[in-house]
mmCIF file of C-alpha atoms in Angstrom:
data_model
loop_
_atom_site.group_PDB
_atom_site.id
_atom_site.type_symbol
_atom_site.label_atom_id
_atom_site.label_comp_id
_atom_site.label_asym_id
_atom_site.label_seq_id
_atom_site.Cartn_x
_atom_site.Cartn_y
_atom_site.Cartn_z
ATOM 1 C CA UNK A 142 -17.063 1.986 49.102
ATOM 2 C CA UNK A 143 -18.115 -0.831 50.408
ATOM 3 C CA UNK A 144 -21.879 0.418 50.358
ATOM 4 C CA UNK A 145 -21.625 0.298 46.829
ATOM 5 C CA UNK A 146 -20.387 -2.845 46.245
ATOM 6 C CA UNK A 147 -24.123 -4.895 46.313
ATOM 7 C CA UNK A 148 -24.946 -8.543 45.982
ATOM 8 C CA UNK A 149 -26.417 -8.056 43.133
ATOM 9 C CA UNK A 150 -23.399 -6.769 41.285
ATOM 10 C CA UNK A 151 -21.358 -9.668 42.591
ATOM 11 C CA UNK A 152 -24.029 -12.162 41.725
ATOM 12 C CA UNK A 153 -23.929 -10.895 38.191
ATOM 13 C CA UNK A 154 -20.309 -10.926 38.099
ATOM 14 C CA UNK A 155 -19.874 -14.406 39.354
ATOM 15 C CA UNK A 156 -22.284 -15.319 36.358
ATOM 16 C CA UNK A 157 -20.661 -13.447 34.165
ATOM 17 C CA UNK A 158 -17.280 -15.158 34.727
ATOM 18 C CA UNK A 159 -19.249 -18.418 34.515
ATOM 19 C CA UNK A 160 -20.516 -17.866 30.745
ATOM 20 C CA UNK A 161 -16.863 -16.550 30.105
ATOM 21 C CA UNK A 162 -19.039 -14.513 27.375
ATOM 22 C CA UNK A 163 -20.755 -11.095 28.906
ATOM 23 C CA UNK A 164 -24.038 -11.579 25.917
ATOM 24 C CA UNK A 165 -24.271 -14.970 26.792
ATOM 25 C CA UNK A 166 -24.596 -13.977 31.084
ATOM 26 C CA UNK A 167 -26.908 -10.947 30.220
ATOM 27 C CA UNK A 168 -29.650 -13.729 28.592
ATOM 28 C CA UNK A 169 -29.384 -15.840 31.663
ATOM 29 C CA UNK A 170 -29.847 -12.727 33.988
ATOM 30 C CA UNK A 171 -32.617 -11.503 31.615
ATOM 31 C CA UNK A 172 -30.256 -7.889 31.637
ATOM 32 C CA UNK A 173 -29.488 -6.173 28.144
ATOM 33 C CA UNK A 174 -26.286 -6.865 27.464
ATOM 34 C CA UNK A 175 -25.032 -2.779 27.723
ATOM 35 C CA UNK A 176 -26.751 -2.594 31.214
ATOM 36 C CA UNK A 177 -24.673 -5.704 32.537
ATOM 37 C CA UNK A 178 -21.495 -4.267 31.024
ATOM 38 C CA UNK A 179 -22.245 -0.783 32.712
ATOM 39 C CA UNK A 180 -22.962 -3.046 36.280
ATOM 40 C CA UNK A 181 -19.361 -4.934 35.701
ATOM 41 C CA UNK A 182 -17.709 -1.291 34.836
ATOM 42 C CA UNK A 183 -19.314 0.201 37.751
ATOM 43 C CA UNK A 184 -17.955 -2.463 39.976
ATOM 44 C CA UNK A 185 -14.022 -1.842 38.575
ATOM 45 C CA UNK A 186 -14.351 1.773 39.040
ATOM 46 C CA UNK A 187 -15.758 1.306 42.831
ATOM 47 C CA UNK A 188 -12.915 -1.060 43.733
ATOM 48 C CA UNK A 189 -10.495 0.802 41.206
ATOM 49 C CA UNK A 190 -8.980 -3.101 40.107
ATOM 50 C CA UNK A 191 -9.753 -4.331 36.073
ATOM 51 C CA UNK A 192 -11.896 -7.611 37.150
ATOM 52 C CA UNK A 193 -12.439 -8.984 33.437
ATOM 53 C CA UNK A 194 -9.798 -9.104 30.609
ATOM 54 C CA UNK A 195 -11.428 -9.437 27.133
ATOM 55 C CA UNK A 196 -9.942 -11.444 24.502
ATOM 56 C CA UNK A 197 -11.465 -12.639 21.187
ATOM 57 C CA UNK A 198 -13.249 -15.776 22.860
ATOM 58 C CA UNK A 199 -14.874 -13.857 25.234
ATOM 59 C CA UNK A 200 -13.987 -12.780 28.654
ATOM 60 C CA UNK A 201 -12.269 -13.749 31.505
ATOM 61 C CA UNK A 202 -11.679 -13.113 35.154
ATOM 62 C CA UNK A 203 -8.244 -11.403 36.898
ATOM 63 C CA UNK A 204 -6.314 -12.653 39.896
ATOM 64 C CA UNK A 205 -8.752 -9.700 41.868
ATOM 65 C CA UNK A 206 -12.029 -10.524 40.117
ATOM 66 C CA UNK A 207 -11.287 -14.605 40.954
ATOM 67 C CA UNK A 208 -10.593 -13.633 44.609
ATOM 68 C CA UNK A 209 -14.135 -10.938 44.619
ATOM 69 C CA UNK A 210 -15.882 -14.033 42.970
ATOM 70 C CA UNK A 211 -14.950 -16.570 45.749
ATOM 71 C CA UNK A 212 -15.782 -14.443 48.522
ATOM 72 C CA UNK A 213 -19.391 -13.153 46.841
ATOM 73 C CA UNK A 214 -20.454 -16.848 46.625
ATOM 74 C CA UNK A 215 -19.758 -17.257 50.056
ATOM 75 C CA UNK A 216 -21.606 -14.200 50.761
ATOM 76 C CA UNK A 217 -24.960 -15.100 48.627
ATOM 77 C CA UNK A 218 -24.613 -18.592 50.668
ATOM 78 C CA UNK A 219 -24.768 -16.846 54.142
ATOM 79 C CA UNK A 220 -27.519 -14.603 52.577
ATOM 80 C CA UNK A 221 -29.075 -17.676 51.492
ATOM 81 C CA UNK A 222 -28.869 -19.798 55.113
ATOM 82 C CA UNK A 223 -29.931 -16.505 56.769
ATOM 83 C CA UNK A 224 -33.274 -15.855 54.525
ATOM 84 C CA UNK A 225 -34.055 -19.671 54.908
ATOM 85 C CA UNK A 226 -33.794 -19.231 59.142
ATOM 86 C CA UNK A 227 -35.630 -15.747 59.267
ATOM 87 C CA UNK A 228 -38.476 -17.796 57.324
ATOM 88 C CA UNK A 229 -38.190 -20.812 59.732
ATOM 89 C CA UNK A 230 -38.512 -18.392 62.750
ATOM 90 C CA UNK A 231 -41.090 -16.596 61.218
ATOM 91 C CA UNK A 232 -43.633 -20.020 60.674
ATOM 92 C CA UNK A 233 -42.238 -22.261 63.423
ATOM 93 C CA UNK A 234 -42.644 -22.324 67.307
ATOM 94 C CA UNK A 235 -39.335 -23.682 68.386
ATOM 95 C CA UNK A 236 -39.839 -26.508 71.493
ATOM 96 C CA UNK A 237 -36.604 -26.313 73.706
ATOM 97 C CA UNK A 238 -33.171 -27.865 72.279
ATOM 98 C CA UNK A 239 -32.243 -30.214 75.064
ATOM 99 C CA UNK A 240 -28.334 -30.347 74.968
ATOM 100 C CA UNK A 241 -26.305 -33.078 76.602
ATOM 101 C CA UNK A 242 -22.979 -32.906 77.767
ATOM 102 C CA UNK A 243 -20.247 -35.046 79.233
ATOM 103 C CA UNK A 244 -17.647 -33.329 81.748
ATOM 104 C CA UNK A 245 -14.632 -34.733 80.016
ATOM 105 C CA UNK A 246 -15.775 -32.355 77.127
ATOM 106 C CA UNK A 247 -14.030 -29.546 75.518
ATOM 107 C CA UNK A 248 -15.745 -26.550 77.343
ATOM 108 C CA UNK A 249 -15.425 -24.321 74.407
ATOM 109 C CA UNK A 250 -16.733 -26.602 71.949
ATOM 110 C CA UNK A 251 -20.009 -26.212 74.670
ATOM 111 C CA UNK A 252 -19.913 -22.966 74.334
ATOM 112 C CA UNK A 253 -19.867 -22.551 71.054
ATOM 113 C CA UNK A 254 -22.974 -24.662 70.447
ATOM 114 C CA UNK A 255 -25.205 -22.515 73.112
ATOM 115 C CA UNK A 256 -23.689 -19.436 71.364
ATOM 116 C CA UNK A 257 -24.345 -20.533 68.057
ATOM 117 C CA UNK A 258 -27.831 -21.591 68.824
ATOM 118 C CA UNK A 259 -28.494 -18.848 70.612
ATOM 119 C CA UNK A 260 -27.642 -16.384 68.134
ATOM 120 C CA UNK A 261 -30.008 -18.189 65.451
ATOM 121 C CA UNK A 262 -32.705 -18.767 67.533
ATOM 122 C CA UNK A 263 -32.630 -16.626 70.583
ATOM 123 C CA UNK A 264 -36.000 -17.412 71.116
ATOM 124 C CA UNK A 265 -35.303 -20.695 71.883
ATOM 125 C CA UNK A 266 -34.216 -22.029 75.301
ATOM 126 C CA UNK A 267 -31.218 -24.303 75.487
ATOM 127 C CA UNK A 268 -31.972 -27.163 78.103
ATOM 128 C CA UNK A 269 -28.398 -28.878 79.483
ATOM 129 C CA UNK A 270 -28.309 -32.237 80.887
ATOM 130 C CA UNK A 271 -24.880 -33.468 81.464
ATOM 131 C CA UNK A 272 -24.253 -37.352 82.061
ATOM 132 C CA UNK A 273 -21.590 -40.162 81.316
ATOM 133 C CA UNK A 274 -21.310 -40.919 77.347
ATOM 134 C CA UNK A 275 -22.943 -43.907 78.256
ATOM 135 C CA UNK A 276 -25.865 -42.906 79.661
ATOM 136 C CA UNK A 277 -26.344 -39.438 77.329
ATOM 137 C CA UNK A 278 -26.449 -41.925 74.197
ATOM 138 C CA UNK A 279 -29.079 -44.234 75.616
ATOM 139 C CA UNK A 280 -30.861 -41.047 75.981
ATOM 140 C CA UNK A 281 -30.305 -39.825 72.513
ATOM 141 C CA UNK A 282 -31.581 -42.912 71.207
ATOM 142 C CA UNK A 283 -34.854 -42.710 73.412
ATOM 143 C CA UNK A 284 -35.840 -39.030 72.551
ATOM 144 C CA UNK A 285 -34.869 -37.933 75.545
ATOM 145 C CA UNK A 286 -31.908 -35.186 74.875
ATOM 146 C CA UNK A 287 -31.979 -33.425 71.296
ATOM 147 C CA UNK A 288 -28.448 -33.872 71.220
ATOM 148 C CA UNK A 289 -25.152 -34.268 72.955
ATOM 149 C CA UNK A 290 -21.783 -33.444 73.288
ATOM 150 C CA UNK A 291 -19.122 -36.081 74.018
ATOM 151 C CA UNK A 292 -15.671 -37.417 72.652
ATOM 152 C CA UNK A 293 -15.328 -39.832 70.328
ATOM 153 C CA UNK A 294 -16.105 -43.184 69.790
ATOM 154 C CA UNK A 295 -19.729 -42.691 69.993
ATOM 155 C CA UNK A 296 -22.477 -45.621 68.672
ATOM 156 C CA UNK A 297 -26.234 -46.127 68.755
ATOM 157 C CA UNK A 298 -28.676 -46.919 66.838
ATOM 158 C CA UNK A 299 -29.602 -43.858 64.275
ATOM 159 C CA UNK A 300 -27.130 -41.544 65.833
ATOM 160 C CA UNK A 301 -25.238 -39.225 63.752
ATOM 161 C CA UNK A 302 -21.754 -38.211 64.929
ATOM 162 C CA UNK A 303 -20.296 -34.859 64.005
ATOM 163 C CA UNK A 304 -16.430 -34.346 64.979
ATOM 164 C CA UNK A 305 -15.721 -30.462 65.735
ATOM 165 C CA UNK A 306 -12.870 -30.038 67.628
ATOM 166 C CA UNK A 307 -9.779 -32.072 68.405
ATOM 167 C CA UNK A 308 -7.113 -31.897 71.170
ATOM 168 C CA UNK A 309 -3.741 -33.410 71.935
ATOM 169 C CA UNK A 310 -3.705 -35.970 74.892
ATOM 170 C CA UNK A 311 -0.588 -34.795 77.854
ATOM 171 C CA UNK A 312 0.165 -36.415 80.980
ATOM 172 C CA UNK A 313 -0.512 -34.794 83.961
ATOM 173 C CA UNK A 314 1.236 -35.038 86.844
ATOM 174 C CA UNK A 315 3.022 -32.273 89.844
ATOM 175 C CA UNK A 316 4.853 -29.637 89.395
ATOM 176 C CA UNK A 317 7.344 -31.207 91.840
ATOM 177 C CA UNK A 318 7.811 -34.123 90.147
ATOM 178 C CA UNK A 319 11.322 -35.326 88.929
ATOM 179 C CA UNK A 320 10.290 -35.845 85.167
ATOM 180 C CA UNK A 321 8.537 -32.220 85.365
ATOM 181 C CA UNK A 322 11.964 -30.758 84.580
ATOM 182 C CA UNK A 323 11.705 -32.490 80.908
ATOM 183 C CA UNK A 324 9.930 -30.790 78.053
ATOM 184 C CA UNK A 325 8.580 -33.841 77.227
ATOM 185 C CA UNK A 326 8.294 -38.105 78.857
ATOM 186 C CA UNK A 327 9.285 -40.745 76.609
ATOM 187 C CA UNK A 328 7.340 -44.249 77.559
ATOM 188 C CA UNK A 329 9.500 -45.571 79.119
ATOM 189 C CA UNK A 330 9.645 -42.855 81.481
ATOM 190 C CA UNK A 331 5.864 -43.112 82.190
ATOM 191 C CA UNK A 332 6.265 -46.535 82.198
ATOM 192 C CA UNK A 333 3.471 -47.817 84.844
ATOM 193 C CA UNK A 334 3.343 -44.014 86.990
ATOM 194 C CA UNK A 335 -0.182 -43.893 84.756
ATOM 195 C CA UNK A 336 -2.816 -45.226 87.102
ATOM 196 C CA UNK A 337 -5.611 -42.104 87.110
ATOM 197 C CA UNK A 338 -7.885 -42.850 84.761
ATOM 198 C CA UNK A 339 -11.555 -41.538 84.275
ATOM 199 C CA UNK A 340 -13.925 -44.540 85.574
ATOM 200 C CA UNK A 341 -14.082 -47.116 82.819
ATOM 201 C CA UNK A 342 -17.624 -47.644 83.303
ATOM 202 C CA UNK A 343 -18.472 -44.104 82.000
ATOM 203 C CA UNK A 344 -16.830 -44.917 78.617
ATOM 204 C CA UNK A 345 -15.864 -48.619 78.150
ATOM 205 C CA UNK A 346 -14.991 -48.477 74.352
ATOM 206 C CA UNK A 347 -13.192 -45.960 74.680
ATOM 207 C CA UNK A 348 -11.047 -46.923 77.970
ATOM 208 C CA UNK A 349 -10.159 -50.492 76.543
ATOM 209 C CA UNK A 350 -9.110 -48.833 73.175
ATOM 210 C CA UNK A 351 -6.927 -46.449 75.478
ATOM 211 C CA UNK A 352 -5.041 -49.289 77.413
ATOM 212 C CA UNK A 353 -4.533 -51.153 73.970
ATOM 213 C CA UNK A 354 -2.869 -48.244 72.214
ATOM 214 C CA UNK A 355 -0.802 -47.566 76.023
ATOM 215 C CA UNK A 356 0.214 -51.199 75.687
ATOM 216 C CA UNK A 357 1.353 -50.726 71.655
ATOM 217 C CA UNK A 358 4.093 -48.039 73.198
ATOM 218 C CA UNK A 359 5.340 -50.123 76.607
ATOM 219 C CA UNK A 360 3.302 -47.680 78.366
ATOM 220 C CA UNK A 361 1.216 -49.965 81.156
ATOM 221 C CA UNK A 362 -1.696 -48.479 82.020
ATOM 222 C CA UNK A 363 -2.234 -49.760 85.976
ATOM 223 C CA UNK A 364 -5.932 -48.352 86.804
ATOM 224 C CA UNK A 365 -5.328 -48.222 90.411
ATOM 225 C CA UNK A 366 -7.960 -45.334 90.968
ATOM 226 C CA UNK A 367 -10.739 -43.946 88.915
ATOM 227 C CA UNK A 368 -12.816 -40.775 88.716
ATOM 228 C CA UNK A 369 -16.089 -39.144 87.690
ATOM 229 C CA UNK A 370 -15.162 -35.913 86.864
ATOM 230 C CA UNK A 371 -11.601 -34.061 85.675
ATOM 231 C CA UNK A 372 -11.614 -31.810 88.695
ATOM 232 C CA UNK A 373 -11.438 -35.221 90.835
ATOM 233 C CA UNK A 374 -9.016 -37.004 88.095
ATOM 234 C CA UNK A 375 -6.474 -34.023 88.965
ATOM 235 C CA UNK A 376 -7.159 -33.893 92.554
ATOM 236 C CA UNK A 377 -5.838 -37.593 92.481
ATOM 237 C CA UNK A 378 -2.507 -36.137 90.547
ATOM 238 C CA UNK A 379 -2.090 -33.620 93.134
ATOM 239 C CA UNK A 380 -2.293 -35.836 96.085
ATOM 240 C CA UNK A 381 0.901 -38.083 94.421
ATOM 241 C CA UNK A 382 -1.102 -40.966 93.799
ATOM 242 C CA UNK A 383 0.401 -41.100 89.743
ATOM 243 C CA UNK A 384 -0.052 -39.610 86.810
ATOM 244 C CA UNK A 385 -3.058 -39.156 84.254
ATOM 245 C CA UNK A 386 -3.840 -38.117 81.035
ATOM 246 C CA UNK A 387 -5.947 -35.229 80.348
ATOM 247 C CA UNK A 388 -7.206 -32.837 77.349
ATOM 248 C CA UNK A 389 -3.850 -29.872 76.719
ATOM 249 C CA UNK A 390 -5.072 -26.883 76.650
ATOM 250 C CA UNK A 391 -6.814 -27.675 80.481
ATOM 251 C CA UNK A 392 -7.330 -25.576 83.204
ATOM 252 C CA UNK A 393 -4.950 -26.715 85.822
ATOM 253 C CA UNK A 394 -5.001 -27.014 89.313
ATOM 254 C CA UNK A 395 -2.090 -25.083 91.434
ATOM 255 C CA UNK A 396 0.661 -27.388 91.581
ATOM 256 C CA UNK A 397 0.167 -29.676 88.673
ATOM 257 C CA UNK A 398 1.758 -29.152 84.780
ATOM 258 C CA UNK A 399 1.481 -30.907 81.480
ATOM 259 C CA UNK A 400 4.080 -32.568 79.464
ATOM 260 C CA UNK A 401 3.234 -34.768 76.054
ATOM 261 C CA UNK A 402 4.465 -38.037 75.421
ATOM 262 C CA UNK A 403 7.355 -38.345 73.373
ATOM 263 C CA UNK A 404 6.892 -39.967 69.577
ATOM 264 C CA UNK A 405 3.430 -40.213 70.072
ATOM 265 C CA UNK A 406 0.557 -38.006 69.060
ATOM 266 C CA UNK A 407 -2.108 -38.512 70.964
ATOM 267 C CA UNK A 408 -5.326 -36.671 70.303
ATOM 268 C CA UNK A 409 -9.497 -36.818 70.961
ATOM 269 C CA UNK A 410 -12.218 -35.566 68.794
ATOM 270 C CA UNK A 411 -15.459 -33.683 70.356
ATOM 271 C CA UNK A 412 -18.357 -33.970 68.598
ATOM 272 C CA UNK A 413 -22.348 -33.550 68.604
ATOM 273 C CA UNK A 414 -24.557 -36.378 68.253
ATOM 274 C CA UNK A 415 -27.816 -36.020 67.130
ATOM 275 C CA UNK A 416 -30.445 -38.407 66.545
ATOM 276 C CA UNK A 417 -30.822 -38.835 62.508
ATOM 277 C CA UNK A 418 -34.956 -38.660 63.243
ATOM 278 C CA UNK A 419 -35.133 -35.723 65.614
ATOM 279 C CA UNK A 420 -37.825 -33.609 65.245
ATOM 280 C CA UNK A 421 -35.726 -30.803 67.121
ATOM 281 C CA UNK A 422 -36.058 -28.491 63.830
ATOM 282 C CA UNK A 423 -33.286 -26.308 64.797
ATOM 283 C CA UNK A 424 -30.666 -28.892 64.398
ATOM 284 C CA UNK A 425 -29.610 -28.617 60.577
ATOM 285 C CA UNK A 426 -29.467 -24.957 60.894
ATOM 286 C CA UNK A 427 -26.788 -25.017 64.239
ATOM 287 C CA UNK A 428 -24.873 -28.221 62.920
ATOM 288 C CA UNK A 429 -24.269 -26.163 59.096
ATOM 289 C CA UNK A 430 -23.714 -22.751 61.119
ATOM 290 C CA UNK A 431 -20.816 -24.531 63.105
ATOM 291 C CA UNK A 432 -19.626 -26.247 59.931
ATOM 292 C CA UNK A 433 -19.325 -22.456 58.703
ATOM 293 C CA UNK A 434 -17.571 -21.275 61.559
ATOM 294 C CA UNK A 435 -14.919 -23.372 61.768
ATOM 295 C CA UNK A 436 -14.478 -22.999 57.886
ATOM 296 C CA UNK A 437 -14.112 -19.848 58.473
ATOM 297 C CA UNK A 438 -11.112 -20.512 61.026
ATOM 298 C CA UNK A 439 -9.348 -22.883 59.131
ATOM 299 C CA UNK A 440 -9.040 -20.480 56.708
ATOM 300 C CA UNK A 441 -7.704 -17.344 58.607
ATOM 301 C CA UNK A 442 -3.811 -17.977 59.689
ATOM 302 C CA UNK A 443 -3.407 -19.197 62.657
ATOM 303 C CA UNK A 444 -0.609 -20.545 64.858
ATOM 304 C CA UNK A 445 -2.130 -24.015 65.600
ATOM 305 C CA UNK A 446 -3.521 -26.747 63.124
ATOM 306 C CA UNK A 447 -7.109 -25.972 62.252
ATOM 307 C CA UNK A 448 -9.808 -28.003 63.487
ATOM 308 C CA UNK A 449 -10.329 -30.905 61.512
ATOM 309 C CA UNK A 450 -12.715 -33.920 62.103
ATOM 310 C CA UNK A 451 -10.065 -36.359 62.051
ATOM 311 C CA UNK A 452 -9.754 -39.281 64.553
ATOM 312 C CA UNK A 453 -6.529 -39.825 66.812
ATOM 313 C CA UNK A 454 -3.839 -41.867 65.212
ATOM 314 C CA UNK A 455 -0.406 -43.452 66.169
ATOM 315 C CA UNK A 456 0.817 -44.617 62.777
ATOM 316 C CA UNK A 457 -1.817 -46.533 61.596
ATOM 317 C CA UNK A 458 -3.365 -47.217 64.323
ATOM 318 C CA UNK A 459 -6.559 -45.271 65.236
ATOM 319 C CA UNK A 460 -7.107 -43.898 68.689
ATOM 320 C CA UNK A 461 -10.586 -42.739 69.904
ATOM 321 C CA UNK A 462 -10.468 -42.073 73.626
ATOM 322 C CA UNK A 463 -13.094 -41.373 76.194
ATOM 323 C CA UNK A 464 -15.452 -37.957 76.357
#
């Protein structure tokens, strides 16, 4: 069945609903009108459903034609994108993507970009460099890196941010530990056990917004020892030097657990950067390809919020922390 079902007679559907008149579509397809009618009937007897109902102003489309029609544009628009990359593969000798990365990134977001990229352009060689945020942006803005991957807040001059995936904010802290036993630590629990932190240096925006919002909830945030890396920022939990906060969802040491903060939602945004005047030509393909994909999630059910490019908040209050 689904052999038979072709672009084409979507496409002509679709414009058919359009014109709401079947004459009226057949001029702007350049069809006879009896050969378009034939295509529509040939469609309803294929998928067995009525997709038009005819009334004396013209025609209209059914609860099954309007869900057929919604889906075909999305089809002609990934047949679209796809003709438009086969042509820019086929005249264009793609120079490696250099890809930036900070540690304190979500891994699958990471992923997700090589695989994307990969799949368009698997003749292309992906390049990694990972650095602080700091240090990857200078590099964006020098032509360095093609692009990078950090969390939010990210500035420079001519840099283009694009938020893909968002996660909640926990404490971590031992398995051991007293407040463990709760499913979740009000602040004045915490109170001042939060002293791991990620090194300021590598983020300082992002750090000083952190300890501002800490302080709006009576949460003190005593930096008594700093890391490079989350594999060293948990090593520091395990030892019993305090507690720190880290992305949910991460892989976790033996002896260590998550719990989120009571009446707080605490949450960071990934994103690529990319410099608005890089001549990396396989950029707008991978940044509306990802856009696509995680359309496509949203819209499936799913037990968790879909990804949305929507910065952290506690009331009004906006929260960008450190990537």
């Amino acid at each position: 069945m689904s052999d038979l079902v072709e672009l084409k007679k979507l496409k002509n559907l679709i414009a058919v609903a359009e014109a709401g008149n079947i004459s009226v579509a057949a001029k702007r397809l350049y069809l006879s009108q009896p050969s378009l009618s034939i295509q529509i009937k040939d469609l309803e007897d294929v998928l067995q459903v009525p997709l038009l109902v005819r009334d004396h102003k013209g025609v209209r489309a059914t609860p099954a034609a309007e869900i057929l029609i919604t889906g075909g544009r999305e089809l002609l628009r990934m047949r679209d994108a796809l003709i438009v990359t086969v042509r820019a593969l086929h005249r264009v000798t793609f120079v490696p993507m250099r890809l930036g990365f900070s540690s304190f990134v979500d891994h699958a977001l990471y992923e997700m970009v090589c695989s994307i990229h990969t799949s368009l352009f698997p003749s292309c060689e992906i390049k990694p460099k990972s650095g602080d945020p700091v240090d990857l942006l200078l590099m964006l803005e020098r032509g360095e890196i093609d692009a990078a991957l950090v969390t939010l807040p990210a500035s420079g001059a001519g840099l283009k941010a694009y938020p893909f995936t968002q996660s909640r904010l926990v404490v971590c802290m031992k398995s051991d530990d007293p407040l463990a036993k709760l499913k979740e630590i009000t602040p004045a629990d915490l109170g001042s056990k939060l002293t791991i932190f990620r090194d300021p240096r590598q983020h300082p925006e992002a750090h000083d917004r952190l300890i501002e919002m800490l302080e709006v909830v009576g949460i003190t945030g005593d930096v008594a020892n700093t890391n490079k890396t989350p594999h060293d920022l948990q090593w520091m939990v395990e030892s019993g030097t305090g507690y720190a906060l880290i992305r949910e969802g991460s892989e976790l040491q033996p002896g260590l657990v998550t719990r989120p903060v009571a009446g707080v939602t605490w949450t960071v945004d990934s994103a690529l950067i990319v410099a608005k005047s890089t001549s990396q030509r396989t950029m707008p393909h991978l940044v509306r390809e990802m856009r696509k994909r995680l359309r496509l999630q949203s819209s499936l059910p799913q037990l968790k919020k879909p990804v949305r490019s929507v910065r952290p908040r506690i009331g009004d209050r906006i929260l960008p922390l450190f990537g």
